[in-house]
Coordinates of C-alpha atoms and ligand atoms in Angstrom, one line a residue:
X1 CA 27.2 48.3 -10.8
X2 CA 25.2 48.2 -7.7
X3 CA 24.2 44.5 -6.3
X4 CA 21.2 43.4 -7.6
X5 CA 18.5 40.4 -6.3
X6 CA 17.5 40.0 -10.0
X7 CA 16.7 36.0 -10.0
X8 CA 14.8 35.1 -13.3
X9 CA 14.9 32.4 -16.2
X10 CA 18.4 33.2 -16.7
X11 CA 19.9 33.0 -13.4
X12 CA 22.1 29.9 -12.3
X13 CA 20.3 27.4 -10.4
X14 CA 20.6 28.3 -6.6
X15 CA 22.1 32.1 -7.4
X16 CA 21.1 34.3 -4.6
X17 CA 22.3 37.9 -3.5
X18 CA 21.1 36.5 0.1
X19 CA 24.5 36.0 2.9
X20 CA 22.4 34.4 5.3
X21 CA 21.9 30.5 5.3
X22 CA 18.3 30.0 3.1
X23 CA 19.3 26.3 2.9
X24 CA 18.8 25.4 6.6
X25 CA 15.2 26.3 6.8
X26 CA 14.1 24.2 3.8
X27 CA 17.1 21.2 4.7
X28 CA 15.1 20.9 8.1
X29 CA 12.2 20.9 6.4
X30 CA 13.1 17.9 4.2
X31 CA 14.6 16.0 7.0
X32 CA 11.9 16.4 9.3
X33 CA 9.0 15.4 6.8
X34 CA 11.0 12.5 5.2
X35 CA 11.4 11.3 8.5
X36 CA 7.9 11.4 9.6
X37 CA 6.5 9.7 6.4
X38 CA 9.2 6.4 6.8
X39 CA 8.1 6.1 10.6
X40 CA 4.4 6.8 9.9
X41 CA 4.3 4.4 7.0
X42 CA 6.0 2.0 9.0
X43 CA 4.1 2.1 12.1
X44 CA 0.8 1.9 9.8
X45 CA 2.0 -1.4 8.1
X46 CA 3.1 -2.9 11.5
X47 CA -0.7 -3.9 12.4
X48 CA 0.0 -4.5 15.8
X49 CA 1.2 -2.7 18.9
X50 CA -1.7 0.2 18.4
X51 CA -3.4 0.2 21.2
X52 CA -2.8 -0.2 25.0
X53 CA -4.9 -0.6 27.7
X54 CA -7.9 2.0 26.8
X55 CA -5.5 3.9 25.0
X56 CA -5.5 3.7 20.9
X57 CA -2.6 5.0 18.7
X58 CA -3.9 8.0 16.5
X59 CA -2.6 6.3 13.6
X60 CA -5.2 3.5 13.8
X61 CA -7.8 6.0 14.8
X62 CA -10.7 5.4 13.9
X63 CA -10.6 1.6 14.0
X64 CA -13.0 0.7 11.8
X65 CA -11.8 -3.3 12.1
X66 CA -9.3 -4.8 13.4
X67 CA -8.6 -7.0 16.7
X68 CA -8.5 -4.4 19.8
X69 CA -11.2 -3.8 21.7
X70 CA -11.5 -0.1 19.9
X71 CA -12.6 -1.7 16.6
X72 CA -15.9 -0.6 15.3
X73 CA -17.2 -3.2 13.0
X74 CA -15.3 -6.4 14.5
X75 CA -12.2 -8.4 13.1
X76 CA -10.2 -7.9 9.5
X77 CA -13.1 -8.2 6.7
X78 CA -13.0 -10.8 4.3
X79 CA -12.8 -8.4 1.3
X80 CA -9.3 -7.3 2.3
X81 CA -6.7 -8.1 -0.7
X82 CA -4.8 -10.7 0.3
X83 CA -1.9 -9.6 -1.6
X84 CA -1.8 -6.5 0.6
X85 CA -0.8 -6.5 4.4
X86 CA -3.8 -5.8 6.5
X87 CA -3.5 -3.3 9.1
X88 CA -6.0 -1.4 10.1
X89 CA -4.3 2.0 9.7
X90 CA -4.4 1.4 5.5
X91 CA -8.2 1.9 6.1
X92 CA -7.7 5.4 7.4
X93 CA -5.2 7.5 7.5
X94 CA -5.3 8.1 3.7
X95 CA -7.5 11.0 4.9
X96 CA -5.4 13.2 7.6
X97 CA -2.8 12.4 5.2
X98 CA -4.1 14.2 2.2
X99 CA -5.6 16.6 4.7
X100 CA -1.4 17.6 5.4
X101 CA -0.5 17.1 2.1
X102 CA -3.3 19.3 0.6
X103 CA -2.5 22.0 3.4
X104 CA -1.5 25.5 2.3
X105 CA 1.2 25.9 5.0
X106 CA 3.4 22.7 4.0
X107 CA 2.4 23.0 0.1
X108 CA 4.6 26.2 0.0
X109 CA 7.1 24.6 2.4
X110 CA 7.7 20.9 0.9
X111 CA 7.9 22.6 -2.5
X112 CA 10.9 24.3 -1.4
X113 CA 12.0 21.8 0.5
X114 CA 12.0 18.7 -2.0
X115 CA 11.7 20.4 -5.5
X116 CA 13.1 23.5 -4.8
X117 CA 10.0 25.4 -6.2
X118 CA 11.9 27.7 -5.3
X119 CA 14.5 26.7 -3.2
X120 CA 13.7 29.9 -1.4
X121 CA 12.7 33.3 -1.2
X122 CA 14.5 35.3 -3.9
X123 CA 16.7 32.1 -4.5
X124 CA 16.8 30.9 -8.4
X125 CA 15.0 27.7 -9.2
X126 CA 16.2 24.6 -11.5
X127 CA 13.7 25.2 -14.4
X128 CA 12.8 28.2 -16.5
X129 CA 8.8 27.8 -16.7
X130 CA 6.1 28.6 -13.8
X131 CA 3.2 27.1 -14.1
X132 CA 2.0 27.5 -10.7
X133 CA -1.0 25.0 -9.2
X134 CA -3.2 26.4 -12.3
X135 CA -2.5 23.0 -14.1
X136 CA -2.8 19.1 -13.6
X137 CA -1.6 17.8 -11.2
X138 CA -0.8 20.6 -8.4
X139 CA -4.7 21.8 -9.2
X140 CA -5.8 19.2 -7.5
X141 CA -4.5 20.7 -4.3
X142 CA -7.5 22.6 -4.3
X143 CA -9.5 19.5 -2.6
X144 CA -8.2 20.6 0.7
X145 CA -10.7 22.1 1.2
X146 CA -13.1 18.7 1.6
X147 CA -10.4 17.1 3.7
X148 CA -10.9 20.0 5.9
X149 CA -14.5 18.4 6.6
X150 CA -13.2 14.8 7.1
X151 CA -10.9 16.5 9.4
X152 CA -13.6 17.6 11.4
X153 CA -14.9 14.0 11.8
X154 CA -11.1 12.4 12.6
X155 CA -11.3 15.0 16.0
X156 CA -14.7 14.0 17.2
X157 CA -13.0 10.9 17.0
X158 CA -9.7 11.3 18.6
X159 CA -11.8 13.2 21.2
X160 CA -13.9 10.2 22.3
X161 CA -10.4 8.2 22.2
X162 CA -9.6 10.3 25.1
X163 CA -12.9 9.5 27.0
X164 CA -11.7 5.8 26.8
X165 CA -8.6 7.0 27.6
X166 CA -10.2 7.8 31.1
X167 CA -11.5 4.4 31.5
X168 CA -9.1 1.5 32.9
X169 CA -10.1 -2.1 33.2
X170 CA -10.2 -3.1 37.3
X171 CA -7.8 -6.2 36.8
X172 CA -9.6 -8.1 39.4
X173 CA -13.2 -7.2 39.0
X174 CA -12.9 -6.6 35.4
X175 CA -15.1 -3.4 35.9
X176 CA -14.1 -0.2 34.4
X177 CA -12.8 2.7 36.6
X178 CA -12.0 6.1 36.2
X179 CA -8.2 7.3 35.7
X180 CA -6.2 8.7 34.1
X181 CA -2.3 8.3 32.9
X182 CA 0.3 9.5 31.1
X183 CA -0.9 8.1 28.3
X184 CA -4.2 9.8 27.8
X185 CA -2.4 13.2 28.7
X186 CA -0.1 12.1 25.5
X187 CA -4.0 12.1 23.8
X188 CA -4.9 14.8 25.5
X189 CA -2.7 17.0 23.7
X190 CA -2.9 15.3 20.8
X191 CA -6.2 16.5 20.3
X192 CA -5.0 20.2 21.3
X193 CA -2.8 20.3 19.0
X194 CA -4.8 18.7 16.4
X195 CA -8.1 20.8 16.9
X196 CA -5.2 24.2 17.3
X197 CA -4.1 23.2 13.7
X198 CA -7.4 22.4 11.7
X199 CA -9.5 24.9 13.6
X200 CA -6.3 27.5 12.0
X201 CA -7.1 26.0 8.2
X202 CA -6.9 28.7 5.7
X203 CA -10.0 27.0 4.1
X204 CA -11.9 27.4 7.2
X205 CA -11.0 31.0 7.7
X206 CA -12.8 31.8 4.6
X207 CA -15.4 29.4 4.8
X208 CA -16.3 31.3 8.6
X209 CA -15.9 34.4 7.4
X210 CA -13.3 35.6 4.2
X211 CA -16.2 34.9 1.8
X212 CA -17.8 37.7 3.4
X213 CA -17.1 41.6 2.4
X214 CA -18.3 42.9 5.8
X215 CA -18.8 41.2 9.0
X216 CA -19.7 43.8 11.5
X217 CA -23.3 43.3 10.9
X218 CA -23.0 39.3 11.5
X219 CA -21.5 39.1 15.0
X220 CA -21.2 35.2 15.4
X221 CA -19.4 35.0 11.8
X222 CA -17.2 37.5 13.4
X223 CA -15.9 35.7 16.6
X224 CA -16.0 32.5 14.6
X225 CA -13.5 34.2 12.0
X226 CA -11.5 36.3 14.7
X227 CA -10.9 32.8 16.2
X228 CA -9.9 31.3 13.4
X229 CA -8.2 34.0 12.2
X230 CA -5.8 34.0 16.0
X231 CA -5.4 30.3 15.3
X232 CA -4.3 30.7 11.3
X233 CA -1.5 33.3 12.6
X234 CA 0.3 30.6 13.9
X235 CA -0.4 27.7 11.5
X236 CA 3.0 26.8 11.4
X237 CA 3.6 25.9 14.6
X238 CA 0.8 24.6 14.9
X239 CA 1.5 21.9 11.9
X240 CA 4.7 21.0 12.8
X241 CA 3.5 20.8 16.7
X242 CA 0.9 18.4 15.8
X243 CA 2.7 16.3 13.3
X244 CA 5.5 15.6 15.7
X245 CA 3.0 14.9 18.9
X246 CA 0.9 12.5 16.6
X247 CA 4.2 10.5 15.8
X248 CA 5.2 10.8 19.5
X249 CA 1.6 9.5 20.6
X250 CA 1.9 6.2 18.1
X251 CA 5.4 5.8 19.8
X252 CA 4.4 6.1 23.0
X253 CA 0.9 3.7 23.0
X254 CA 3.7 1.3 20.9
X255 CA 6.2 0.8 23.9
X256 CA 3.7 0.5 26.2
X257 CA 2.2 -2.3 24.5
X258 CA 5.9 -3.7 23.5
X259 CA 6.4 -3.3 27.4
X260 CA 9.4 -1.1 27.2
X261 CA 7.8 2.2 28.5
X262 CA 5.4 1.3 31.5
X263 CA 2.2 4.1 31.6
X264 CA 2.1 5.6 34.9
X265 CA -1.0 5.8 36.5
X266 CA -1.8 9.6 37.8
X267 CA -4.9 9.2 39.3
Ligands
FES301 FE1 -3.2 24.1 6.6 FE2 -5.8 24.0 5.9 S1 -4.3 25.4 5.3 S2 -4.8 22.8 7.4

């Protein structure tokens, strides 16, 4: 009987025709992503170390309070819980969280990575039912969408952070000067990265121009969704670019601060 890549409700769990190794792919996945929640959750809890100089970690960005000279609204506010560890990161980054989580791109690549949903192409899953994102609670993954416009707001923000990031404090007049360091090239490219990876949003690419049936008689919509569209094709380099320079970024502004990295001054 000639090989078959049947895989259905009665094949074994992990039973594949495939000889190549599926499992690396989805294993990176998994380690990569685990690793980058424990050291973001970590470094948002820490409540110190965030900022440097002019520079401010894009964890704790915006600072909406807290004690560096980048907080909006002044010190910790006195309707913080005082059962839960203030940082000011908690306040934030709920949203460019849910923004990845929600993301088409890692959707279908965390769901083979850590529930094997399926574990991967053409390779049997552990359960016999599909009920796809049609049903509570993977329908909600269809609020991406609105994180896509908080998005929006988080890289006006991270942009300005790099115009402070191009002012340093004279040390002896106390006067701000122009500069610019290492570190705001690290934000530099954060923002790069950032803008290359939500300006690629399957959401947006529809929202520019998918929703549309024809667009040759709407020339703006066009170039907005040909952009867009050059941007998407890449999507997954883009994610995984950006996640891995936003942890670099909060590593980077951290040592500085701890004094283990010193920030060399390029101009
Ligand atoms: Fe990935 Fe929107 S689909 S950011």
């Amino acid at each position: 009987m000639a090989e078959t890549n049947y895989v259905g409700p009665f094949s074994r769990f992990g039973s594949t025709s495939r000889k190549d190794a599926w499992w690396v792919q989805p294993l990176l996945v998994f380690l990569v992503l685990s690793s980058f929640v424990v050291y973001a959750t970590w470094a948002a809890f820490q409540g110190k170390h965030y900022f440097y100089g002019p520079y401010l970690s894009p964890l704790y960005s915006p600072e909406l309070f807290g004690d560096s000279p980048h907080s909006w609204f002044g010190p910790r506010p006195d309707w913080w819980p005082q059962f839960i560890p203030w940082s000011p990161a908690l306040l934030i980054l709920w949203a460019p969280g849910l923004f990845r989580l929600t993301c088409y791109y890692y959707r279908g690549t965390y769901y083979k990575a850590f529930w094997a949903d399926p574990p991967s192409c053409t390779v049997s899953e552990p359960r016999k039912t599909y009920r796809g994102e049609h049903s509570f609670p993977l329908i909600l993954q269809n609020i991406h969408r609105y994180f896509l416009y908080i998005a929006f707001f988080f890289l006006i923000f991270l942009s300005y952070d790099v115009w402070r990031a191009l002012w340093f404090t004279d040390p002896v007049s106390g006067e701000k000067t122009f500069g610019i360091g290492i570190g705001t090239l690290v934000l530099v490219i954060n923002v790069v990265l950032l803008g290359g990876y939500t300006l690629g949003c399957h959401s947006l690419r529809h929202l520019v121009g998918g929703i549309r049936d024809r667009l040759s008689g709407a020339p703006v919509r066009r170039t907005a969704y040909r952009c867009v569209s050059c941007l998407n094709r890449r999507h997954m380099m883009w994610a995984w670019m950006s996640l891995l320079w936003v942890a670099f970024s909060d590593v980077y502004v951290r040592l500085c601060s701890m004094g283990v990295w010193t920030d060399w001054k390029i101009i």
